[in-house]
XYZ file of C-alpha atoms in Angstrom:
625
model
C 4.294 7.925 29.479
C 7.919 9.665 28.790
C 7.818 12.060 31.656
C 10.627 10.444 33.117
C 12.660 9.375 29.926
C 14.536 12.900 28.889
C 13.568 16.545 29.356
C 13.335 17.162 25.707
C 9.563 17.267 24.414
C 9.439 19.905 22.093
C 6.896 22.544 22.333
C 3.693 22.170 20.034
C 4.792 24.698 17.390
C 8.255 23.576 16.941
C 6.742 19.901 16.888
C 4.266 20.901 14.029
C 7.359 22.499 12.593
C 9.284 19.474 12.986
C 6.732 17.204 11.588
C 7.082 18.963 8.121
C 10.846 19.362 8.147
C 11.289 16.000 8.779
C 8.181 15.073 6.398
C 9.667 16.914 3.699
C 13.564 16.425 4.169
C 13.006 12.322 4.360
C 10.701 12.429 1.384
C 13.447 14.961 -0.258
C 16.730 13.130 0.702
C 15.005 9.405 -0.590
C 14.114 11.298 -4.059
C 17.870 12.723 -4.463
C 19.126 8.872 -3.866
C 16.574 7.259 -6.127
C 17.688 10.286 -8.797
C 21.683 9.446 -8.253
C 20.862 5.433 -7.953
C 19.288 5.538 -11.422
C 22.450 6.971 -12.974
C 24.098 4.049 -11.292
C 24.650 0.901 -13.258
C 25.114 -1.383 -10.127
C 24.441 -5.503 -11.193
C 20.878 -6.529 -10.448
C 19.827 -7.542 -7.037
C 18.898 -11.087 -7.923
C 22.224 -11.951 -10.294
C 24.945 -10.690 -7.729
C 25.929 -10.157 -4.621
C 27.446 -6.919 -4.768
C 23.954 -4.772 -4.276
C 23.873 -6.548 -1.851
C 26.574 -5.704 -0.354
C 26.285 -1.841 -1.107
C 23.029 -2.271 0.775
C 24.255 -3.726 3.749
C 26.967 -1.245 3.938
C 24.596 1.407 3.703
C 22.361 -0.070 6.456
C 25.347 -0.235 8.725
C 26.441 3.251 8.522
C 22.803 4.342 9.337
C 22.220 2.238 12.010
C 25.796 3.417 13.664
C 25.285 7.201 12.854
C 21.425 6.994 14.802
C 23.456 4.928 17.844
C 26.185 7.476 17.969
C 23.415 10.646 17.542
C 21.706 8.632 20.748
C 25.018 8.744 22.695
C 25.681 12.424 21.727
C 22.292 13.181 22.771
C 22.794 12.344 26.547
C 26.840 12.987 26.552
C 27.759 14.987 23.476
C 27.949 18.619 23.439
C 25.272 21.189 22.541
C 26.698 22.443 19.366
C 26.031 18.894 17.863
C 22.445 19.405 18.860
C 21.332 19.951 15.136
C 23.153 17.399 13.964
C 21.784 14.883 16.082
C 18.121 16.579 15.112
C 19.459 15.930 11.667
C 20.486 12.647 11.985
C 17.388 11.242 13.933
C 14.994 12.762 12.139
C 16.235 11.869 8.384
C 17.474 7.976 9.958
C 14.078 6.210 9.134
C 14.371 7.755 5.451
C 18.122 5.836 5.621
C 16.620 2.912 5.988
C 13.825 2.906 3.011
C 16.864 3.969 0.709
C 19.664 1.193 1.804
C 17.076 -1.776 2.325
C 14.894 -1.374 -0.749
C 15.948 1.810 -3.079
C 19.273 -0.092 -3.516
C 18.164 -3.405 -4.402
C 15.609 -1.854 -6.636
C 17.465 0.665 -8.212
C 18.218 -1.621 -11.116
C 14.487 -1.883 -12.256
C 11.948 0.157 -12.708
C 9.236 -1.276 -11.354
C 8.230 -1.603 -7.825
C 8.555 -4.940 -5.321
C 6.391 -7.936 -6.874
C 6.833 -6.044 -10.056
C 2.983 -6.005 -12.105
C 2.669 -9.566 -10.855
C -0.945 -9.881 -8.624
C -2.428 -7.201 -7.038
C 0.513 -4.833 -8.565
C -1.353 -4.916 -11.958
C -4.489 -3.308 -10.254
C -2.242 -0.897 -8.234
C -0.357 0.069 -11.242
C -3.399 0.184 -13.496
C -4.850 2.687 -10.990
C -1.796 5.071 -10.497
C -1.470 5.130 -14.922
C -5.657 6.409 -14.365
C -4.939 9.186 -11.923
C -1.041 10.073 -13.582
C -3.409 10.248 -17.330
C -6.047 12.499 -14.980
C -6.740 14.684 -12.097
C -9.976 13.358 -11.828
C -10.180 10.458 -9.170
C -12.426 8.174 -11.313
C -12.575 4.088 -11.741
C -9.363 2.920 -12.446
C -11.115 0.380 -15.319
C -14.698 1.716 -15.882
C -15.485 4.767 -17.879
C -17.919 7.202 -16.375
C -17.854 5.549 -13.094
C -16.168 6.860 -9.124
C -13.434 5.518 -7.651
C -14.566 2.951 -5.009
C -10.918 2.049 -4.222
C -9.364 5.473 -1.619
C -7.464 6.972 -4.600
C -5.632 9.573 -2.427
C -2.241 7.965 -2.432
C -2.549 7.348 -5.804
C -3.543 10.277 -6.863
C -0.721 12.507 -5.284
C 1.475 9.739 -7.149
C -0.130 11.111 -10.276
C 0.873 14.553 -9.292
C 3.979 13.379 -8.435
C 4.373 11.958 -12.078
C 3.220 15.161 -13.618
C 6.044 16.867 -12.230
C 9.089 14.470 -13.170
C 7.338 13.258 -16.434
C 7.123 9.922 -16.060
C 4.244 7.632 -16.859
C 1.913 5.944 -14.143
C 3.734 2.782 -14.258
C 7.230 4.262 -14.109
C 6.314 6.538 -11.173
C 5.290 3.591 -9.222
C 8.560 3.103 -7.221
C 9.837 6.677 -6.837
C 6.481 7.183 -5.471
C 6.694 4.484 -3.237
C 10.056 5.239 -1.811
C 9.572 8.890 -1.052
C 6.128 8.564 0.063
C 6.996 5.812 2.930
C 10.558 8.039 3.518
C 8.854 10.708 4.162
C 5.510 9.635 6.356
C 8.372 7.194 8.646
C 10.437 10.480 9.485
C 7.392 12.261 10.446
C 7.181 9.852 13.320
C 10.093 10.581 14.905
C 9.275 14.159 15.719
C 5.442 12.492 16.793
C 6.479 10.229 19.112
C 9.230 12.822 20.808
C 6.418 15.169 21.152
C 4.462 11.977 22.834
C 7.130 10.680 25.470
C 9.363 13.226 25.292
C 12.512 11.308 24.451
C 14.379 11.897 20.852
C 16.224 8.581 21.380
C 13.660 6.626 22.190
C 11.451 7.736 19.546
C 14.376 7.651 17.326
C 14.412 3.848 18.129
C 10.596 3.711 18.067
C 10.240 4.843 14.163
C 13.227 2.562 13.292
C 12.117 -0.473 14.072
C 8.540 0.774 12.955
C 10.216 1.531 9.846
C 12.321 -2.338 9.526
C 8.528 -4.162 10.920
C 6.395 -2.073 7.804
C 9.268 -2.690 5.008
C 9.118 -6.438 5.608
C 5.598 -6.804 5.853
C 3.800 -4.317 3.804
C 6.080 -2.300 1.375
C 4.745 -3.945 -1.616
C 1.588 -2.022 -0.839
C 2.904 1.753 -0.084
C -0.001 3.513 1.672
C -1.192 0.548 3.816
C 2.518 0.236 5.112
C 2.064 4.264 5.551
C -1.208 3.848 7.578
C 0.383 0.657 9.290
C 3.672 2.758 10.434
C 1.110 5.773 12.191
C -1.335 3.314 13.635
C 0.224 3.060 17.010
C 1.060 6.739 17.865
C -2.487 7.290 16.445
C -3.821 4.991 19.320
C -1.960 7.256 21.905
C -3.080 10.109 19.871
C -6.654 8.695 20.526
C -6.314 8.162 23.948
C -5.608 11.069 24.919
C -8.104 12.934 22.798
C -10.791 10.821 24.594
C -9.649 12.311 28.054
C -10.456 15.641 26.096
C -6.568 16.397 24.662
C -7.337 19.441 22.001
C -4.436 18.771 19.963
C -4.722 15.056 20.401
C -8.439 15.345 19.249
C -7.207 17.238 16.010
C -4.593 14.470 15.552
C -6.981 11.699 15.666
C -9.319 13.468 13.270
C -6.340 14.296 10.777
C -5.220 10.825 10.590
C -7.911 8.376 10.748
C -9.864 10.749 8.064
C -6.713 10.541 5.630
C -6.356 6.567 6.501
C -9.849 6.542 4.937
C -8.538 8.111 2.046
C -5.904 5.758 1.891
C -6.736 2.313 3.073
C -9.986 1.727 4.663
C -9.376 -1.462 6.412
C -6.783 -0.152 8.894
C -9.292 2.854 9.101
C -12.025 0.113 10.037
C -10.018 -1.416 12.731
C -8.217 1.619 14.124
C -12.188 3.033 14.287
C -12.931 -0.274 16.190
C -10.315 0.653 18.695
C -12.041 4.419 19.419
C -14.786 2.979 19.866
C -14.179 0.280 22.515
C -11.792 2.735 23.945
C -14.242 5.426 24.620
C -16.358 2.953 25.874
C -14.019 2.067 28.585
C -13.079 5.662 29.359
C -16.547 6.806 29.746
C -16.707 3.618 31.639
C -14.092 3.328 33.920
C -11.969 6.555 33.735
C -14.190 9.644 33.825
C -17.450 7.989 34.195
C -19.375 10.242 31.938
C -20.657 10.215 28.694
C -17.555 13.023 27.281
C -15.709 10.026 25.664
C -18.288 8.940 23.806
C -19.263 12.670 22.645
C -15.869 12.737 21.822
C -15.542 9.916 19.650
C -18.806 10.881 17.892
C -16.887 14.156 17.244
C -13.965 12.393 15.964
C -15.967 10.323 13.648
C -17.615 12.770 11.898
C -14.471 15.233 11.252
C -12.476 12.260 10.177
C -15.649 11.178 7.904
C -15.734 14.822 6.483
C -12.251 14.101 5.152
C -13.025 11.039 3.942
C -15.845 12.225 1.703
C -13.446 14.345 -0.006
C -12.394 10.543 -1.695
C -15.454 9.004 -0.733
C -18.006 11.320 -1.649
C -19.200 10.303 -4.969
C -19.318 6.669 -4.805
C -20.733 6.946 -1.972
C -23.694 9.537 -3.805
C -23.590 6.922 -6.706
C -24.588 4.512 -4.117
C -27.409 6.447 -2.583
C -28.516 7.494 -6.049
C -29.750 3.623 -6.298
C -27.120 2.894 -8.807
C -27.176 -0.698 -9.277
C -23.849 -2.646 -8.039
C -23.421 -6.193 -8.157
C -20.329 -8.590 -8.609
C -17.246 -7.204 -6.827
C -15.796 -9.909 -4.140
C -12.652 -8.000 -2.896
C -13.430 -9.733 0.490
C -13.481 -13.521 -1.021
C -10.084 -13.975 -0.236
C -8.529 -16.423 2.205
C -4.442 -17.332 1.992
C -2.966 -19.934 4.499
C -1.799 -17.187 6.736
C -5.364 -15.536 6.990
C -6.435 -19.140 8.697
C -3.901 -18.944 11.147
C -3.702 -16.237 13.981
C -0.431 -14.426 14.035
C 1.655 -14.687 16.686
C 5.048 -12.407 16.065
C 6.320 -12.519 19.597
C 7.313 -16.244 18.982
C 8.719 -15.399 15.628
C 12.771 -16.116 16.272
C 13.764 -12.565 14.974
C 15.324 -9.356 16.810
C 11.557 -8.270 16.172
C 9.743 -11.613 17.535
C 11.839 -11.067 20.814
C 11.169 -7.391 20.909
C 7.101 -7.947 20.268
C 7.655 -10.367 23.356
C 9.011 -7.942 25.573
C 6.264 -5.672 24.424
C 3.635 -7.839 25.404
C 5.244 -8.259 28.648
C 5.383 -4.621 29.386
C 1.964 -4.204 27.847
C 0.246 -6.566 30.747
C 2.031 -5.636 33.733
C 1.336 -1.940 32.512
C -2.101 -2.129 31.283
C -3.491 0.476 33.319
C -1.372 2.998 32.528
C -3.475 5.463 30.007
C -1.118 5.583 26.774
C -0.202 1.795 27.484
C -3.574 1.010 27.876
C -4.406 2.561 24.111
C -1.841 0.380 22.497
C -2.968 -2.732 24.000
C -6.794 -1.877 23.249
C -5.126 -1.673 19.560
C -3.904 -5.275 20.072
C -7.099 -6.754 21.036
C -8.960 -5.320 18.801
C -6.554 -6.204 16.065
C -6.768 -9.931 17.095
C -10.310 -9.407 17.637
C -10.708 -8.970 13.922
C -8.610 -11.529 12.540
C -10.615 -14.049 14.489
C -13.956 -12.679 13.459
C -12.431 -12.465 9.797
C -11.929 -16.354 10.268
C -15.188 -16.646 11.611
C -17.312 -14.708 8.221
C -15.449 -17.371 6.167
C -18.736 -19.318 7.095
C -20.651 -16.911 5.677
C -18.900 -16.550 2.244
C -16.717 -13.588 2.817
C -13.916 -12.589 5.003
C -12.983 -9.157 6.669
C -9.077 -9.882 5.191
C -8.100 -10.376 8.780
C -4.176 -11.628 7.377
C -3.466 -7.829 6.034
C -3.813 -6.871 9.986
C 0.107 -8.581 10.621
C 1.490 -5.062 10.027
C -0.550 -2.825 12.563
C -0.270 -5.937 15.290
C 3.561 -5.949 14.557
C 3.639 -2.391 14.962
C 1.848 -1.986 17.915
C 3.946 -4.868 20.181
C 7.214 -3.409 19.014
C 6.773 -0.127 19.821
C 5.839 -1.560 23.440
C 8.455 -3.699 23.514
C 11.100 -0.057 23.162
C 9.100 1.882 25.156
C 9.805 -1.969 27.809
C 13.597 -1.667 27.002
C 13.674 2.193 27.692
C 11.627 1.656 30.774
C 14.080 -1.404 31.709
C 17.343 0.604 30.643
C 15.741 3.773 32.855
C 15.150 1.670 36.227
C 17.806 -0.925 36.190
C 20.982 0.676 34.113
C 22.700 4.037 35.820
C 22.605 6.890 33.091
C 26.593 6.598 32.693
C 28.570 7.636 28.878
C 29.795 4.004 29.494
C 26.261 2.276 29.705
C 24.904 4.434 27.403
C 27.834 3.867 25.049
C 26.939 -0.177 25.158
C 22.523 -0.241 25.082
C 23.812 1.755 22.110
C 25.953 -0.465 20.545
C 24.191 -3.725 21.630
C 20.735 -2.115 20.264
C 22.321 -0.664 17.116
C 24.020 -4.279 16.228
C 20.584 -5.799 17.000
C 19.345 -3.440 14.386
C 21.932 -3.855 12.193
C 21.272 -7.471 12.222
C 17.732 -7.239 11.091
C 17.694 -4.805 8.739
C 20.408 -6.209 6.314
C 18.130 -9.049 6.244
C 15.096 -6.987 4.607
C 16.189 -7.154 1.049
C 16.556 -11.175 2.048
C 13.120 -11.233 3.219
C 11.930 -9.184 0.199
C 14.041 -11.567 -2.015
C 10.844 -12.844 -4.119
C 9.490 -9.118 -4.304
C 12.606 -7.907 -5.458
C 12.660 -10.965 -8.156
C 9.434 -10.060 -9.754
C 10.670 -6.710 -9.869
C 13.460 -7.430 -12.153
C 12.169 -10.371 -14.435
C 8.710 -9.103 -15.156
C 8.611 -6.912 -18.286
C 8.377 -3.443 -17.850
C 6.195 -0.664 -19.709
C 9.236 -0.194 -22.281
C 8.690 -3.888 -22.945
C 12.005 -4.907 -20.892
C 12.976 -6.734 -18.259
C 15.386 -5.660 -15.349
C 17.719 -8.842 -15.325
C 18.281 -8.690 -19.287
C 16.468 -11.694 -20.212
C 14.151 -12.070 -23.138
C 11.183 -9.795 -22.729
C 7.593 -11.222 -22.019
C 4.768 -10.360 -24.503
C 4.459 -7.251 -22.844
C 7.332 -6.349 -25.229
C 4.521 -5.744 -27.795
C 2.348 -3.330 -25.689
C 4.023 -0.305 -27.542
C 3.139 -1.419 -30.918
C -0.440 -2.215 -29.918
C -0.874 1.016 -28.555
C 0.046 2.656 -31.915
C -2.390 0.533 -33.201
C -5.142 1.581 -31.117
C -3.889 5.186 -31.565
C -4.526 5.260 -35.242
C -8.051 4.295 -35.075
C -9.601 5.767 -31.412
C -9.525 9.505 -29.632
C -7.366 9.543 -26.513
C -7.123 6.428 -24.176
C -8.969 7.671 -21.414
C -12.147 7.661 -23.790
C -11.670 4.289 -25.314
C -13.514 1.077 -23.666
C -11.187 -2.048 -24.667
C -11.917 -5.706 -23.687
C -9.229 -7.448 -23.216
C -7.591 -10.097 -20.582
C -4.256 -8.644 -21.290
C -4.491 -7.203 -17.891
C -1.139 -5.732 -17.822
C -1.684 -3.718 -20.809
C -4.441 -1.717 -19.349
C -1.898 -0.981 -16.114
C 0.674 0.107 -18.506
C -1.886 2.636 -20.741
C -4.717 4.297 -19.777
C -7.184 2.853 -21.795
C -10.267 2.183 -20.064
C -11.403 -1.555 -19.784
C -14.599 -2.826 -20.203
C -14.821 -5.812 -17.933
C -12.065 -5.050 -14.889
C -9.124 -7.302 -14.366
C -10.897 -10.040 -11.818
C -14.145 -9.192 -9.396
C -11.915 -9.083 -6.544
C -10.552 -5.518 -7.831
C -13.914 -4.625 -9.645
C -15.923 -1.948 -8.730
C -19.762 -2.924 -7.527
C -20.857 -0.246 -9.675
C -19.370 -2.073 -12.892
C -21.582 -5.160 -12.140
C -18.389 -7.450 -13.039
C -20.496 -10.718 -12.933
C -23.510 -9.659 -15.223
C -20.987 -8.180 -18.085
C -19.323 -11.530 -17.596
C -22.490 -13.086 -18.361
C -22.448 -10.461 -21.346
C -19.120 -11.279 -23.097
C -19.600 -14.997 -22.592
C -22.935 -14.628 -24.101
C -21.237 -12.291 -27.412
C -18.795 -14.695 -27.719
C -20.840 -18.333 -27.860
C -23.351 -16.459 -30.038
C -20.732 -14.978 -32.418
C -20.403 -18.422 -33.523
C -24.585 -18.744 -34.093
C -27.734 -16.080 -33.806
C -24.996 -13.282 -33.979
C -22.233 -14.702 -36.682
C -23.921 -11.876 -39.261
C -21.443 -8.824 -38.285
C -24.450 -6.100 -38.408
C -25.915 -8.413 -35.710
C -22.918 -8.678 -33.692
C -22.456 -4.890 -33.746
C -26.232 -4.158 -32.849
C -25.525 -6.398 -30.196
C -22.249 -4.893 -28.531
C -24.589 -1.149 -29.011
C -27.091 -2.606 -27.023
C -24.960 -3.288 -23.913
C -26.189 -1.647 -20.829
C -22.744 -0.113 -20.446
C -20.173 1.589 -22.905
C -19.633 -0.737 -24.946
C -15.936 -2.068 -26.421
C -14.804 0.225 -29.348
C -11.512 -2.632 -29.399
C -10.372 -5.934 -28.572
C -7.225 -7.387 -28.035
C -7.427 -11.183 -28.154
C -4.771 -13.950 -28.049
C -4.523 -15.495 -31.648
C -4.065 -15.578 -35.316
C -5.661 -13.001 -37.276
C -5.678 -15.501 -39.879
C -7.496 -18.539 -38.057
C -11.017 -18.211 -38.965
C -12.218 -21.784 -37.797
C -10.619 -22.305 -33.822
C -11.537 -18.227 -32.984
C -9.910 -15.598 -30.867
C -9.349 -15.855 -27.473
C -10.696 -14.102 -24.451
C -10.063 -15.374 -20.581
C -12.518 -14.887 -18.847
C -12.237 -14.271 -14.937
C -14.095 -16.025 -12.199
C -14.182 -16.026 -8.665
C -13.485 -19.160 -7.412
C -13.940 -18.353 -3.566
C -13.106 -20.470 -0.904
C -10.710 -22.195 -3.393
C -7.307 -20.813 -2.985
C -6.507 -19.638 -5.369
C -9.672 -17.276 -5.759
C -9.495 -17.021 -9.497
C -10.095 -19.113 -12.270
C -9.601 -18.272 -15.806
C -11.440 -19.738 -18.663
C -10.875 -19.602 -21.998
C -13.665 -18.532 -24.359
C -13.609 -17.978 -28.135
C -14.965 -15.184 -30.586
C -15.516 -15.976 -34.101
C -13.242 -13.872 -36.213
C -15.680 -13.584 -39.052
C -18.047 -11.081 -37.216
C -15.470 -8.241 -36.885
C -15.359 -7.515 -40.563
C -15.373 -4.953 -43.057
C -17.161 -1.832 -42.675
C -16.971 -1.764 -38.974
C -13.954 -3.328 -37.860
C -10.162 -3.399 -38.588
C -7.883 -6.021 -37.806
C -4.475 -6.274 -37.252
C -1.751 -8.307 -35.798
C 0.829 -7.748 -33.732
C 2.686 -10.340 -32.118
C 0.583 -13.041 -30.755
C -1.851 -10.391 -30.413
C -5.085 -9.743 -32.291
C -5.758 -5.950 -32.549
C -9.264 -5.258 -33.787
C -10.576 -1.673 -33.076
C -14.170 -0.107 -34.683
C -13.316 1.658 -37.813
């Protein structure tokens, strides 16, 4: 695949070279406009039209500058050479800035704001920004069993400018996507040795992973790679050195990051080696090879892996966590983007085209191995429903997306190649016509993120404010209660809190007792017996327990670290209805999964000598004294 496209594959050491210039420069530029946007005081996104407007103008002029760096490519003269280089390479970067930095850069928080699955993001970039130590984001004295390595690099990353975990969210974000989308357009030259068509690859790779999966950074970073991994994985299986060492780099830091794309990009190895070993070479090399891959790649996962996964084989007892008991509407129906009516539905189309009357071409082949396997998941994740659980089939939409675009440019270039002469004239118009067609979908991505970019600015921030101006949501009392805390406990990381206010614990790094719902719990933490074990505190507060030296015999017999403060909705003062505590349950196949359910602690049992109480707000503050 490329060797007719354009003479210009770089050699291996400038491509390596090229990988981290363009890593680094996209990643650098998208920090220096996220610095100069925050100095800004543009309207918010969701109250006016003008970011808008600024973003949309942005868009343009990188869409036009990549077009006319195409053009110059094939017609321009040399001396523009590094500009071009310049201008391809740093494009992608462009478009994280103009199509989400902008429409952003009036909050501080990232898309969907701390609403969902944000709190437990948020919650576990505050752990890692508070420590170097990749440990539960919730539980004390427990490993990670979400990949932390994204997150933790975010901590770094925090360290440096000074900001807290929460803050550092969307910076993060932004240069972290910026900089792994420019990376591909040095990959991908180095793969079918074209700059403009790998230039057009990593845009629209870059437009397809923005819409679909921005809100969750490092999946949309894993889901931008996944389909020059594939070729990277092809090609190692016909015994490709560098391709081999590829493969192992990325799959073993996609387990790092996000194991499910891992899962089903180590599905596609496998049934690919099978085939090669099958059909191709018709020996058993493949297979050897994938074994080798495996292993390398697992080496680098343990590095994140490595001790939950000794936890594990320690017999540590786990119980409780359902992050698979989740089924949305779109994870019941199979996705089908190539009848989408979008530049991107029409280009997947074309892709699948190409990819069937191409299929036996090697790097071709990869990508659609990718595709079946991909859609061989989400029906098998339909099919475990049955058996209580799914295999979150609906997160797949990005990598499927991914792959059929990028077939459907590599069918245009093919198409442009054997049916349009190579004149400055028709080269001058694909240009155009493909730059307007980008233009046209990418000023729709802060559209299509319109609801992310909502929450964003009217949820309340960790400075207790929100984005649009509005009034402030309780949050606005988080600072106060962490004074409170302060006075009486050590240093956050070493005080257990039970509470529901699940936002507070994303915002400080205090560690929670029971974790914000099983679906985010660690198995380790045994989320559904230490339910059992605050319901059973809280109904026999109120009886066998309602002496406080009982009660606090009770809480230091708990299997597990027990709470050294609450934070309960209530009035300090309202001996007779109780303090409230919601407590989380997993109401899977119901959609929604969760149910909350209010339970109530009798206020007399946190008394005087080992309790202080306070209020502040609508909160109850009581911490061990």
């Amino acid at each position: 695949m490329g060797n007719e496209y354009a003479p210009d594959r770089l050699p291996l050491a400038t491509t390596l070279a090229a990988i981290a210039a363009a890593g680094v420069g996209g990643g650098l530029a998208t920090f220096l406009v996220w610095f100069a946007l925050r100095h800004t005081n543009l309207p918010a996104f969701t109250s006016s039209n003008l970011t808008t407007a600024v973003a949309t103008a942005g868009t343009v002029i990188v869409c036009l500058a990549a077009a006319a760096a195409v053009w110059c490519w094939f017609h321009g003269p040399t001396k523009l050479r590094p500009l071009v280089y310049l201008v391809c390479y740093l494009a992608p970067a462009g478009i994280v800035c103009t199509t989400t930095a902008v429409p952003l850069s009036t909050s501080k928080l990232w898309l969907d704001g701390i609403t969902g699955d944000q709190e437990f993001r948020t919650q576990f970039l505050t752990r890692l920004t508070d420590s170097w130590h990749i440990s539960d984001m919730n539980y004390i004295d427990m490993p990670s069993y979400y990949p932390g390595s994204w997150f933790w690099l975010g901590g770094r990353f925090a360290n440096i400018l000074g900001l807290p975990g929460w803050e550092v969210f969307q910076p993060w974000a932004l240069v972290s996507i910026a900089g792994a989308v420019s990376v591909l357009t040095p990959v991908w030259q180095r793969l079918i040795g074209s700059l403009p068509v790998a230039t057009a690859i990593t845009l629209v790779t870059t437009c397809v992973v923005l819409v679909i999966s921005a809100a969750e950074p490092y999946a949309a970073i894993i889901a931008a790679g996944s389909s020059a991994a594939m070729v990277l994985a092809g090609r190692a299986l016909r015994g490709h050195l560098w391709s081999l060492i590829g493969i192992i780099v990325f799959l073993g830091i996609s387990a790092t990051m996000y194991t499910l794309y891992t899962s089903v990009l180590a599905g596609t190895l496998i049934l690919g080696s099978a085939i090669v070993a099958a059909l191709v070479e018709q020996s058993i090399k493949p297979l050897l090879r994938m074994i080798l891959i495996g292993i390398c790649s697992g080496l680098i996962a343990l590095t994140v892996w490595g001790p939950y996964l000794w936890a594990v084989l320690s017999g540590r007892p786990r119980s409780g966590a359902t992050s698979q008991h989740y089924l949305p509407y779109s994870g019941a129906q199979v996705p089908l983007p190539m009848f989408s009516f979008t530049v991107i539905g029409l280009l997947c189309l074309v892709g699948l085209i190409y990819m069937m009357l191409n299929i036996l071409e090697p790097d071709i082949m990869s990508l659609g191995i990718t595709v079946i396997v991909t859609y061989g998941w989400i029906i098998a994740s339909m099919v475990a429903s049955l058996g209580g659980t799914t295999l979150l089939g609906f997160r797949l939409d990005a990598v499927l997306t991914v792959c059929l675009a990028t077939l459907g440019v590599l069918g245009l270039a093919q198409a442009h190649l054997s049916y349009l002469p190579t004149k400055p004239r028709i080269t001058a118009a694909v240009a155009i016509v493909i730059a307007l067609a980008g233009i046209y979908y990418a000023q729709e991505i802060p559209a299509r993120n319109t609801n992310a970019i909502d929450r964003a600015h009217t949820d309340t921030d960790g400075e207790g404010r929100r984005a649009d101006r509005f009034a402030p949501g309780s949050a606005t009392f988080y600072e106060a209660i962490d004074a409170e805390l302060r006075t009486h406990t050590t240093s956050p990381a070493d005080t257990v809190v039970l509470t529901d206010e699940r936002t507070f614990l994303a915002y400080y790094p205090y560690r929670g007792f029971q974790a914000m719902t099983s679906h985010y719990a660690n198995p380790l933490g045994q989320f559904d017996l230490r339910n059992t074990l605050i319901e059973h505190w809280a109904n026999a507060s109120w009886n066998e327990l309602k002496d406080p030296d009982a009660f606090k015999d009770a809480l230091d017999a708990s299997p597990w670290a027990p709470p050294q403060a609450f934070i309960f909705r209530g009035n300090a003062d309202d001996m007779d209805t109780g303090w409230t505590y919601d407590l989380a349950e997993d109401i899977y196949p119901n959609n929604p999964n969760v149910r909350f359910r209010g339970i109530f602690f009798n206020p007399a049992v946190f008394s005087a000598p080992y309790w202080d109480v306070a209020q502040v707000g609508p909160f109850v503050v009581v911490t061990l004294d």
